[in-house]
PDB file of C-alpha atoms in Angstrom:
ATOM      1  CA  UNK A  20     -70.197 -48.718  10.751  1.00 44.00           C
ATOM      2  CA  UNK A  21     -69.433 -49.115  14.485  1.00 43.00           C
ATOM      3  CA  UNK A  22     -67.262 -47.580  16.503  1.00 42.00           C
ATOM      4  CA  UNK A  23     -66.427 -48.810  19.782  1.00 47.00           C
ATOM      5  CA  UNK A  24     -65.180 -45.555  21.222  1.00 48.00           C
ATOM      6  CA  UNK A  25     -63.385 -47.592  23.886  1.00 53.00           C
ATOM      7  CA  UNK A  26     -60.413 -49.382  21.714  1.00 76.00           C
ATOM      8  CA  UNK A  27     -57.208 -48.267  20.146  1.00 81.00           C
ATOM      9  CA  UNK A  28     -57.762 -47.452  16.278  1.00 90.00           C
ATOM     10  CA  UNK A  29     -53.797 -46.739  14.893  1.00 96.00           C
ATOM     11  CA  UNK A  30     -50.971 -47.459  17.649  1.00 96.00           C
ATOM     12  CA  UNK A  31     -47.395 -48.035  16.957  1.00 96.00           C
ATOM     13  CA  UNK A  32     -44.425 -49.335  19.107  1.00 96.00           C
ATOM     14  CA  UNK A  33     -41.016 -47.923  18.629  1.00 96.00           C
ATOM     15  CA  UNK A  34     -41.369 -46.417  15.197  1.00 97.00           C
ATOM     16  CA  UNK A  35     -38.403 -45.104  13.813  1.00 96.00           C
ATOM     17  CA  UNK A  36     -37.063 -43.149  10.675  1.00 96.00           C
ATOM     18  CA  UNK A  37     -33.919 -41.532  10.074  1.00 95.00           C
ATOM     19  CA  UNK A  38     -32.769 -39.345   7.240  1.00 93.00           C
ATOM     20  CA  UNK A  39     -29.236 -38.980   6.461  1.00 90.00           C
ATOM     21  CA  UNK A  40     -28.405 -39.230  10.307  1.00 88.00           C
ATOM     22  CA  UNK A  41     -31.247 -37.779  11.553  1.00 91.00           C
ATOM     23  CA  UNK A  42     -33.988 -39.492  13.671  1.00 92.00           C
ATOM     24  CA  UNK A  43     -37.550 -37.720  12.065  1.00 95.00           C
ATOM     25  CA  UNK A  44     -39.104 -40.327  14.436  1.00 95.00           C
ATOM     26  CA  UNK A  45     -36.950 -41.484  17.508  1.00 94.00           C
ATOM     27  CA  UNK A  46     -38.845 -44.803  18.819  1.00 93.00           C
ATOM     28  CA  UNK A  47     -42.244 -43.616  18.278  1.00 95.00           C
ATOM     29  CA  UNK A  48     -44.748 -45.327  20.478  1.00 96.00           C
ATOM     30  CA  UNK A  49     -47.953 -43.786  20.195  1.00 95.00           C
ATOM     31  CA  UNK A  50     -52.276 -44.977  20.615  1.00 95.00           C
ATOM     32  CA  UNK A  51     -55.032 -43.136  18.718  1.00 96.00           C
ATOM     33  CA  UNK A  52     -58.495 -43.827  19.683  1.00 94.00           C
ATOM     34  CA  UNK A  53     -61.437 -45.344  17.789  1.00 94.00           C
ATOM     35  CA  UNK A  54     -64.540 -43.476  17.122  1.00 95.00           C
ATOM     36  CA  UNK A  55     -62.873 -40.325  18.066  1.00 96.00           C
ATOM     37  CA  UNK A  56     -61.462 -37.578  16.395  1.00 97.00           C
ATOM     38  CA  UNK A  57     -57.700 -37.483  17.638  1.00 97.00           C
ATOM     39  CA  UNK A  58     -54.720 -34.573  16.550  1.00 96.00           C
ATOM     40  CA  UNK A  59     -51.050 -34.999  16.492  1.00 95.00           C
ATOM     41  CA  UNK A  60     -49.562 -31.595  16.975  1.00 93.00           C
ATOM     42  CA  UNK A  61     -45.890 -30.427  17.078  1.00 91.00           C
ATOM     43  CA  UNK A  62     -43.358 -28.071  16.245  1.00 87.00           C
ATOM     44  CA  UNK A  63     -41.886 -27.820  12.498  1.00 87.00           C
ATOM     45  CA  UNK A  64     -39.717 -30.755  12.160  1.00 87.00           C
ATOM     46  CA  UNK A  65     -41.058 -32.879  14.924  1.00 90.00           C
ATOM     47  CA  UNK A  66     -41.883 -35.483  12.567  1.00 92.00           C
ATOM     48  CA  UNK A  67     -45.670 -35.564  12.141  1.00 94.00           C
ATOM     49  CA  UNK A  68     -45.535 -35.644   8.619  1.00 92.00           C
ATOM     50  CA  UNK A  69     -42.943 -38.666   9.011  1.00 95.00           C
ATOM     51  CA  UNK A  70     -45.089 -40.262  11.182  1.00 96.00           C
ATOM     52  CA  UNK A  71     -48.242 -40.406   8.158  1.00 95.00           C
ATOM     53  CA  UNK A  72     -46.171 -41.742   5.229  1.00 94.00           C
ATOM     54  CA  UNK A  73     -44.565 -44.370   7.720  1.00 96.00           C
ATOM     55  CA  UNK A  74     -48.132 -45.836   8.985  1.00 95.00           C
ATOM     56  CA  UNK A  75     -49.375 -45.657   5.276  1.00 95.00           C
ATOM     57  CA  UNK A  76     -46.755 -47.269   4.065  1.00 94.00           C
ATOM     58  CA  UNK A  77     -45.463 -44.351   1.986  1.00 93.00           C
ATOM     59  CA  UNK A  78     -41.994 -44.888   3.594  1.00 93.00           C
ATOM     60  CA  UNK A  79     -40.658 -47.916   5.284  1.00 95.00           C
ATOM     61  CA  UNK A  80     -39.730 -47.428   8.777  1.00 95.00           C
ATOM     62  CA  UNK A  81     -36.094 -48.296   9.507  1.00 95.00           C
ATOM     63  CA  UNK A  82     -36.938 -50.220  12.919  1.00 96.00           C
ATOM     64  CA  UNK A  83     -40.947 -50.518  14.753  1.00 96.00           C
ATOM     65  CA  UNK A  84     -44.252 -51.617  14.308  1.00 96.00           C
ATOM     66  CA  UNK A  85     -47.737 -50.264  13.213  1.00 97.00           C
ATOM     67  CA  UNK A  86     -50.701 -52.071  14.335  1.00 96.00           C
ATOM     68  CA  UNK A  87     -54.951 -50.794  13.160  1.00 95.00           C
ATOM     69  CA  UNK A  88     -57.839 -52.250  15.218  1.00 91.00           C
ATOM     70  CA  UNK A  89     -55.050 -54.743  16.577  1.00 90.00           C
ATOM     71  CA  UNK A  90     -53.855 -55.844  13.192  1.00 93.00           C
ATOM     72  CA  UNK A  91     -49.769 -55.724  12.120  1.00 95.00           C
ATOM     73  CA  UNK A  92     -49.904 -53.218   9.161  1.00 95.00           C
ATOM     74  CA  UNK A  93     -46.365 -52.384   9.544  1.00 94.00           C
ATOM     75  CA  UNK A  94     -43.979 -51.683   5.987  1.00 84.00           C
ATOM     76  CA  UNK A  95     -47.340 -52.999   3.816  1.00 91.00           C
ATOM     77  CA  UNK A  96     -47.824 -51.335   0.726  1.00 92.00           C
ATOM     78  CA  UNK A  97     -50.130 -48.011   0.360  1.00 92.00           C
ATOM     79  CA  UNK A  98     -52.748 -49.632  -1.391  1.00 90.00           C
ATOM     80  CA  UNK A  99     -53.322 -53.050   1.002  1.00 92.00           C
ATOM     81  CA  UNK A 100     -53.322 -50.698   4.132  1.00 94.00           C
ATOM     82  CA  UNK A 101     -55.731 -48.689   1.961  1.00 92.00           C
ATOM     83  CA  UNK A 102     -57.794 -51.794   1.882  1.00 91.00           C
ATOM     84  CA  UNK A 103     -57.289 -52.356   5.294  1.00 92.00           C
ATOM     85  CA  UNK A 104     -59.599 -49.179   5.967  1.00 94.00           C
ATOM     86  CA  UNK A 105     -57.055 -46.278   6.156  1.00 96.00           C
ATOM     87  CA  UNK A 106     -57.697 -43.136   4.210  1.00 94.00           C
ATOM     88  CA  UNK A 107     -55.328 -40.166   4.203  1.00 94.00           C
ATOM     89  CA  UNK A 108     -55.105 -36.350   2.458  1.00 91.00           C
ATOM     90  CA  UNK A 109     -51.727 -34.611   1.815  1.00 86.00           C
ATOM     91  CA  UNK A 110     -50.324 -31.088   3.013  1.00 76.00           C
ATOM     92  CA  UNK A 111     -50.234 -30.628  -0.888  1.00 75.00           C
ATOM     93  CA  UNK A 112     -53.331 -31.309  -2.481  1.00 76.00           C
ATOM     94  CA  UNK A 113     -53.288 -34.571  -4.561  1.00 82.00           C
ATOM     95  CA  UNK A 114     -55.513 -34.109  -7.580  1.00 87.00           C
ATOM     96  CA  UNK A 115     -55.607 -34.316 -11.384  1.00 90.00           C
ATOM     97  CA  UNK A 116     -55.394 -30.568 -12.560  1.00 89.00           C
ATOM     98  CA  UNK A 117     -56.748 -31.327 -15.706  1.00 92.00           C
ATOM     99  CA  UNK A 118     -59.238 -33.880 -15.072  1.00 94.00           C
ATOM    100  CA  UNK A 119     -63.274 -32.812 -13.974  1.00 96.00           C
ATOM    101  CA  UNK A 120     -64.002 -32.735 -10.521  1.00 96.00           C
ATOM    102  CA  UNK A 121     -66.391 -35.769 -11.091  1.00 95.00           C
ATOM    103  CA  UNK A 122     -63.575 -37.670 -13.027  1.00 92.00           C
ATOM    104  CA  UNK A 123     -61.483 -36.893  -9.701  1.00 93.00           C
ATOM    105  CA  UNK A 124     -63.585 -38.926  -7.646  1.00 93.00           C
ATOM    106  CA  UNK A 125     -64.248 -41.720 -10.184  1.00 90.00           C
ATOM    107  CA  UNK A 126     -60.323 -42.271 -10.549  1.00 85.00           C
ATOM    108  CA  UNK A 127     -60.269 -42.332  -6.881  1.00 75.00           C
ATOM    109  CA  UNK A 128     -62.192 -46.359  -7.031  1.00 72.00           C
ATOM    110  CA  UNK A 129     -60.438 -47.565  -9.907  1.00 59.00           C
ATOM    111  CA  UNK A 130     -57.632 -50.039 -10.376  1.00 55.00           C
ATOM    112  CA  UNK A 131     -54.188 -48.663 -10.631  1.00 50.00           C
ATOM    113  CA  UNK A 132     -54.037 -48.674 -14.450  1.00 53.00           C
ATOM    114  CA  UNK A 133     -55.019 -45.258 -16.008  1.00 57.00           C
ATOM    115  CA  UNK A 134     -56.383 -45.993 -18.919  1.00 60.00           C
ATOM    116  CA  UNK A 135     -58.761 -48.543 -17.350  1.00 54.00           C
ATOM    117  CA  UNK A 136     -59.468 -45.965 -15.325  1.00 53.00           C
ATOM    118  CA  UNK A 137     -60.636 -43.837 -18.125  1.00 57.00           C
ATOM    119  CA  UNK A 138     -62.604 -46.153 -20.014  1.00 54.00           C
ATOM    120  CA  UNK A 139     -64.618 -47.723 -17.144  1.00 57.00           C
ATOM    121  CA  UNK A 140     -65.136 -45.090 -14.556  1.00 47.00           C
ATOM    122  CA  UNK A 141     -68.839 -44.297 -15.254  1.00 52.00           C
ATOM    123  CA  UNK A 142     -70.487 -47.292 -14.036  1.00 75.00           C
ATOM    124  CA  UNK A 143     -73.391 -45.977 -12.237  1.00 82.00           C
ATOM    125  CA  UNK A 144     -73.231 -46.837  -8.840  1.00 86.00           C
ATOM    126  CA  UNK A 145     -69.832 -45.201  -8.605  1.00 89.00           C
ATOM    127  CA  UNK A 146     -70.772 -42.218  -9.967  1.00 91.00           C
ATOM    128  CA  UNK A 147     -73.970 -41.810  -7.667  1.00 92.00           C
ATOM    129  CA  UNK A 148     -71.322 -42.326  -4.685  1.00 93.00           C
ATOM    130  CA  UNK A 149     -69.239 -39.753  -6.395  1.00 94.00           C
ATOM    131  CA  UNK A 150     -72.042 -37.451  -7.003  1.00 96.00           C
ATOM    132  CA  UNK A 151     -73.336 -37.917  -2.969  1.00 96.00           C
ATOM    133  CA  UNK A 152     -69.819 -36.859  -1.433  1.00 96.00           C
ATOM    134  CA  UNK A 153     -69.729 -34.057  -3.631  1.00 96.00           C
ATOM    135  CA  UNK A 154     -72.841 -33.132  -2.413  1.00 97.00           C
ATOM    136  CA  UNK A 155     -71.952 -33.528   1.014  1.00 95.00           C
ATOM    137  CA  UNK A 156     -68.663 -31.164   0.449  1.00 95.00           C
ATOM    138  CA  UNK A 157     -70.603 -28.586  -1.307  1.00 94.00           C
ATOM    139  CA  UNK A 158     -68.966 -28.686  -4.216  1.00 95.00           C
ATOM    140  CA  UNK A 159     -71.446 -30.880  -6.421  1.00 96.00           C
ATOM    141  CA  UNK A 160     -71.959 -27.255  -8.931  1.00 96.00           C
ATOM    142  CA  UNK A 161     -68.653 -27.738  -9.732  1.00 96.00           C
ATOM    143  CA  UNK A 162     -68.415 -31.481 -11.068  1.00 95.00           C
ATOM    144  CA  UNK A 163     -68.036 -30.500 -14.628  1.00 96.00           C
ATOM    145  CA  UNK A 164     -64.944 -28.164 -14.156  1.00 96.00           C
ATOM    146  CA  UNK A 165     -61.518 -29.020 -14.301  1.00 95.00           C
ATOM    147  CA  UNK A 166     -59.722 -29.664 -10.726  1.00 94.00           C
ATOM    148  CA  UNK A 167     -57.105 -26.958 -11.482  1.00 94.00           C
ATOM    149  CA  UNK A 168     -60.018 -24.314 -11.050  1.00 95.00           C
ATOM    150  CA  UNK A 169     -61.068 -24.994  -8.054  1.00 95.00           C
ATOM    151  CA  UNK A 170     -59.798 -22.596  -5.055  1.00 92.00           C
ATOM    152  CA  UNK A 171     -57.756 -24.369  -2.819  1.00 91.00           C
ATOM    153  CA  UNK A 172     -59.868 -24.348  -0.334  1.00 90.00           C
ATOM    154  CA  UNK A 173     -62.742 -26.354  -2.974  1.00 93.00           C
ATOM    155  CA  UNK A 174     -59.354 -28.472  -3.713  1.00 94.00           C
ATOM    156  CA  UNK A 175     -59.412 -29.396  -0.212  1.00 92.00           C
ATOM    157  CA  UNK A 176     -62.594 -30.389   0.061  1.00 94.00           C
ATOM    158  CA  UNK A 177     -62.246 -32.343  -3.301  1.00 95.00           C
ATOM    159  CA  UNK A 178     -59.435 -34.575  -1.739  1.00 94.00           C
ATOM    160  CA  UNK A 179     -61.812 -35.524   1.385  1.00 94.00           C
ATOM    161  CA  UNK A 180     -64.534 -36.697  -1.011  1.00 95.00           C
ATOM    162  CA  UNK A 181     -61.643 -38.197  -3.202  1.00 94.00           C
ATOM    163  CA  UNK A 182     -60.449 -40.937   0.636  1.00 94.00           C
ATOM    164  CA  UNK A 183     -64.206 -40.817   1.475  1.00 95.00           C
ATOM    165  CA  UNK A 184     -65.226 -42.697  -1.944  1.00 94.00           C
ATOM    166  CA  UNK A 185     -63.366 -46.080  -0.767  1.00 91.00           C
ATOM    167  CA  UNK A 186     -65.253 -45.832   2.872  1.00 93.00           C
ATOM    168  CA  UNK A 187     -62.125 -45.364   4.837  1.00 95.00           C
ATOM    169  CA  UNK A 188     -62.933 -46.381   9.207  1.00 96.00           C
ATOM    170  CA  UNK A 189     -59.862 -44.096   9.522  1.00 97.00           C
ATOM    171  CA  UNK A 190     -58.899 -40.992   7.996  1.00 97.00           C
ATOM    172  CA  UNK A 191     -55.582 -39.111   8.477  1.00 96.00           C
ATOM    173  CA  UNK A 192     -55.798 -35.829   7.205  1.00 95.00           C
ATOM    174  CA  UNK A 193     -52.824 -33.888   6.708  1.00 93.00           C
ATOM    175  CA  UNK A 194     -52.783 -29.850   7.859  1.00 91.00           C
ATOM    176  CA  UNK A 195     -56.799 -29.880   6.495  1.00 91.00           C
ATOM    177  CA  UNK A 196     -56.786 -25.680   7.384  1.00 88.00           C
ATOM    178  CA  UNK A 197     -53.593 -24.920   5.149  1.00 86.00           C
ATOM    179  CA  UNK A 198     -53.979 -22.601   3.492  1.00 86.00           C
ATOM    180  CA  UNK A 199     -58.036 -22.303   3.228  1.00 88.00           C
ATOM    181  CA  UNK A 200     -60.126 -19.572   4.084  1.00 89.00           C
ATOM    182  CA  UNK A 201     -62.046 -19.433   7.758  1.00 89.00           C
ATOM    183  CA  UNK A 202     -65.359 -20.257   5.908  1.00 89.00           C
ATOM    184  CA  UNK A 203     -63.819 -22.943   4.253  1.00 89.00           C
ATOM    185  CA  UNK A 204     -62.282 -24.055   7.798  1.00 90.00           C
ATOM    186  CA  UNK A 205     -65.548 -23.839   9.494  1.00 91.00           C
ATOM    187  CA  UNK A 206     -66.557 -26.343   6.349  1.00 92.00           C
ATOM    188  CA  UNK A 207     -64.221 -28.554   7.068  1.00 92.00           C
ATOM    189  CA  UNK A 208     -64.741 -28.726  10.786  1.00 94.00           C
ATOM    190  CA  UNK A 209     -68.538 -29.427  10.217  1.00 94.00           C
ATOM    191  CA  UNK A 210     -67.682 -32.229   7.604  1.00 95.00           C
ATOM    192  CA  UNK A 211     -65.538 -34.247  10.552  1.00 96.00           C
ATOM    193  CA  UNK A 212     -67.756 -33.692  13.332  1.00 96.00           C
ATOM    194  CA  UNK A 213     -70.752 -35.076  11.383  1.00 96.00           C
ATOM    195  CA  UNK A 214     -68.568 -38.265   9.528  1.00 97.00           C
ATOM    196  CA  UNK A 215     -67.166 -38.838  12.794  1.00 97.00           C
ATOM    197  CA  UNK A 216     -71.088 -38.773  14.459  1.00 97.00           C
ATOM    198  CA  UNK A 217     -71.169 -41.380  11.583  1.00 96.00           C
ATOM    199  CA  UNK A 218     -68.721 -43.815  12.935  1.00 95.00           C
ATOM    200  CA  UNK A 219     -65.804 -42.802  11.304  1.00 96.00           C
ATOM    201  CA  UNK A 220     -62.005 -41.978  13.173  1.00 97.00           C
ATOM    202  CA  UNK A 221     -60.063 -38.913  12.537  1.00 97.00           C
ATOM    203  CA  UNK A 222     -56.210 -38.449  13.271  1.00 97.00           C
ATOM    204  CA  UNK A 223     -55.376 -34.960  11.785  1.00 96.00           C
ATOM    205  CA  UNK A 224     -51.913 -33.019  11.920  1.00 94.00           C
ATOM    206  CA  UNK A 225     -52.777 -29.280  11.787  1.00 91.00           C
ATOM    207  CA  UNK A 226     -51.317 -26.156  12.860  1.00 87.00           C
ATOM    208  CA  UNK A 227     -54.101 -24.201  13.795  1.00 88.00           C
ATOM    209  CA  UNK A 228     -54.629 -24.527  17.509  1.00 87.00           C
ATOM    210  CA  UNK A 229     -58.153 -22.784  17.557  1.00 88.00           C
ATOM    211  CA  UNK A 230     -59.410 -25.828  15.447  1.00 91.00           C
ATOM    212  CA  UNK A 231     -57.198 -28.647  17.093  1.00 91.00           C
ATOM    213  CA  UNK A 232     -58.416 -28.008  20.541  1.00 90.00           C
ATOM    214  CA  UNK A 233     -62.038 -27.364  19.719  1.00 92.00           C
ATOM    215  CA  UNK A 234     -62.199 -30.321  17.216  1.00 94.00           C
ATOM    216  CA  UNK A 235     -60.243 -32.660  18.980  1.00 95.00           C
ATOM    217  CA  UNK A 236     -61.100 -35.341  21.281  1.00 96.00           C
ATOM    218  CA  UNK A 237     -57.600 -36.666  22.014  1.00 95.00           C
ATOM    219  CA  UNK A 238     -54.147 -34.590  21.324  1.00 95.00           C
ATOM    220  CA  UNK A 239     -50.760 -35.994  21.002  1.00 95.00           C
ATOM    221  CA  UNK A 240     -47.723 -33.935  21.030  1.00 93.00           C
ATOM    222  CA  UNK A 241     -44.746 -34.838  19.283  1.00 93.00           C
ATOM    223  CA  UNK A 242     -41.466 -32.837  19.397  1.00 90.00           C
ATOM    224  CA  UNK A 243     -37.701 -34.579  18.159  1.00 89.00           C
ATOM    225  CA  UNK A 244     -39.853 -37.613  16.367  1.00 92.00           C
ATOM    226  CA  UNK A 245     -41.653 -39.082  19.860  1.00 92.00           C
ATOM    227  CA  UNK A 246     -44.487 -37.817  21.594  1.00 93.00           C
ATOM    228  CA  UNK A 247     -44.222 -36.086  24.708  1.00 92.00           C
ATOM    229  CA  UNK A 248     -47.818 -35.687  25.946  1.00 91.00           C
ATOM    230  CA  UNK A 249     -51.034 -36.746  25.424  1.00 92.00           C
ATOM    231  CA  UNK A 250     -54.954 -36.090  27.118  1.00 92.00           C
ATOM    232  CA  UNK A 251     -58.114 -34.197  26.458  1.00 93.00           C
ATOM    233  CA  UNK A 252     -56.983 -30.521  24.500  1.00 92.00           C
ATOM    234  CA  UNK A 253     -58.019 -29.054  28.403  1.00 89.00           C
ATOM    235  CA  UNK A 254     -54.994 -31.033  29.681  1.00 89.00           C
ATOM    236  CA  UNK A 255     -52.576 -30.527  26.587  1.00 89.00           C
ATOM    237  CA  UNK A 256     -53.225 -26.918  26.692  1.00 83.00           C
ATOM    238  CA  UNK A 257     -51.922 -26.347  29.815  1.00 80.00           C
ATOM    239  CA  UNK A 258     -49.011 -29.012  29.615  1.00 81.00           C
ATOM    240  CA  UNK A 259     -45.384 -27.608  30.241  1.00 80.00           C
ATOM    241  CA  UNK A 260     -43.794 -30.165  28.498  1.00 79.00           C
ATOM    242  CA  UNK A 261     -45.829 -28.883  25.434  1.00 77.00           C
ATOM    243  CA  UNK A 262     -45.689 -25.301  26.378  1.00 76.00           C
ATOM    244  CA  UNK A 263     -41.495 -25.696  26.621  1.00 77.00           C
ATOM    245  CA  UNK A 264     -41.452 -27.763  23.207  1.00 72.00           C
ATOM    246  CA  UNK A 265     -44.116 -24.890  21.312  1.00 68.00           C
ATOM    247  CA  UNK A 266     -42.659 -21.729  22.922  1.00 53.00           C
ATOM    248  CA  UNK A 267     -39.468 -22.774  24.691  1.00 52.00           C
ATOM    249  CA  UNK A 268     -40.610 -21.527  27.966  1.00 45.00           C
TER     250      UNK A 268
END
C-alpha cells in the first residue's frame, strides 16, 4: 500500500448540516493528510461526530462536497464509500453481542444479507484474515466467546479488526480511548502507529489530549461545526483560538 505522505487523503468544501435550525457543521472546509495519522478535536457539540456520518455517507449533508484521494464521494451510500477505501469505528461499539468474536469479523466481509452471511462465512481465506487481525489486536484467545463478553476495552479492539478485515487506506476512528483502560489505550496507540508505518491513514476524534497530541501528526480544531485551526499538535497546543474555544480564555 503506498502512501504518498505529501497529498490530501479526505478534504471537504463547505460541508454543512443542520438539525432542526441548528448548523452541527457551518460550511465545513477542511484537508486531512495521506499517510499520516491526523485528529479532529473540539468541544462537545462542535460537530465532530457530524462531520464522520456526513463523509461516510451516514447522513446526507444539506449543502457541500466530500472529496478522498481527489475523488467526489459526496452523499454516496455507506457501503460504495466503504468500497472506495474508507473504514470507520463508532463512539458506541458496533458489534453482534451474541455472535463469537470470530463470527464478528467474518460478518464484517460478507454481503449485506444475514443469512448468507451465516451460511458462507467460513471460507478459508477469510477466516485466516480474520484469525491474523485478531492476532494482531491481541484478542485471538478469545475468538470462540461471544462479543457481549468481551470488556469494552477487548470490544474496542474487536471493532478495529472488524474495518481492518476489508483493507480500509483510511480509517476514521471515533473517540478510540472511551471508555478503555490506560493499558488498553497504550494498545490502541501501538496498533495505529504500526498500521500507519504500514501505509495506512488515520483521522481520529478523541477526547483525550495526552493521546491526540502524542499520536497525532496533524490536528484540526473544530468549534460551532467549522474548524478554527489546524498544524503540528506543538502549534495547536499553544493556539488561542483553540485555547478560547476549549477553556474560554
Amino acid at each position: 500500500m503506498s502512501a504518498h505522505k505529501g497529498e490530501q487523503s479526505l478534504a471537504t468544501v463547505g460541508l454543512t448540516k443542520t438539525f432542526g435550525g441548528v448548523a452541527a457543521l457551518d460550511g465545513a472546509t477542511v484537508s486531512f493528510r495521506h499517510g499520516k495519522v491526523n485528529a479532529l478535536i473540539g468541544p462537545n457539540g462542535s460537530g465532530k461526530t457530524t462531520f464522520f456520518n456526513c463523509v461516510t455517507g451516514m447522513i446526507r449533508p444539506d449543502a457541500g462536497r466530500t472529496t478522498y484521494r481527489g475523488r467526489d464521494i459526496t452523499a454516496r451510500p455507506p457501503h460504495r464509500i466503504a468500497r472506495a477505501g474508507i473504514g470507520r469505528s463508532f463512539q458506541l461499539c458496533r458489534v453482534f453481542p451474541r455472535m463469537t468474536v470470530l463470527d464478528n469479523l467474518l460478518v464484517a466481509v460478507r454481503p449485506p444479507n444475514l443469512p448468507a452471511q451465516l451460511a458462507g462465512a467460513r471460507k478459508r481465506e477469510e477466516t485466516e484474515r480474520a484469525r491474523y487481525w485478531l492476532t494482531r489486536m491481541g484478542i485471538d484467545h478469545l475468538e470462540t466467546a461471544e462479543a457481549r463478553n468481551l470488556s469494552w476495552g477487548q470490544q474496542k479492539l474487536l471493532e478495529l479488526a472488524g474495518v481492518l478485515m476489508s483493507e480500509p487506506e483510511l480509517i476514521l476512528l471515533d473517540e478510540p480511548a472511551g471508555g478503555v483502560n490506560p493499558a488498553l489505550i497504550d494498545r490502541i496507540c501501538d496498533l495505529v502507529r504500526e498500521l500507519n508505518a504500514e501505509g495506512r491513514t488515520f483521522l481520529i476524534v478523541e477526547h483525550n489530549m495526552d493521546l491526540v497530541m502524542s499520536l497525532s501528526d496533524h490536528v484540526v480544531v473544530f468549534d460551532r461545526g467549522r474548524p478554527i485551526a489546524e498544524g503540528p499538535p506543538s502549534v495547536i497546543q499553544s493556539d488561542e483560538r483553540v485555547l478560547e474555544a476549549y477553556l474560554g480564555v
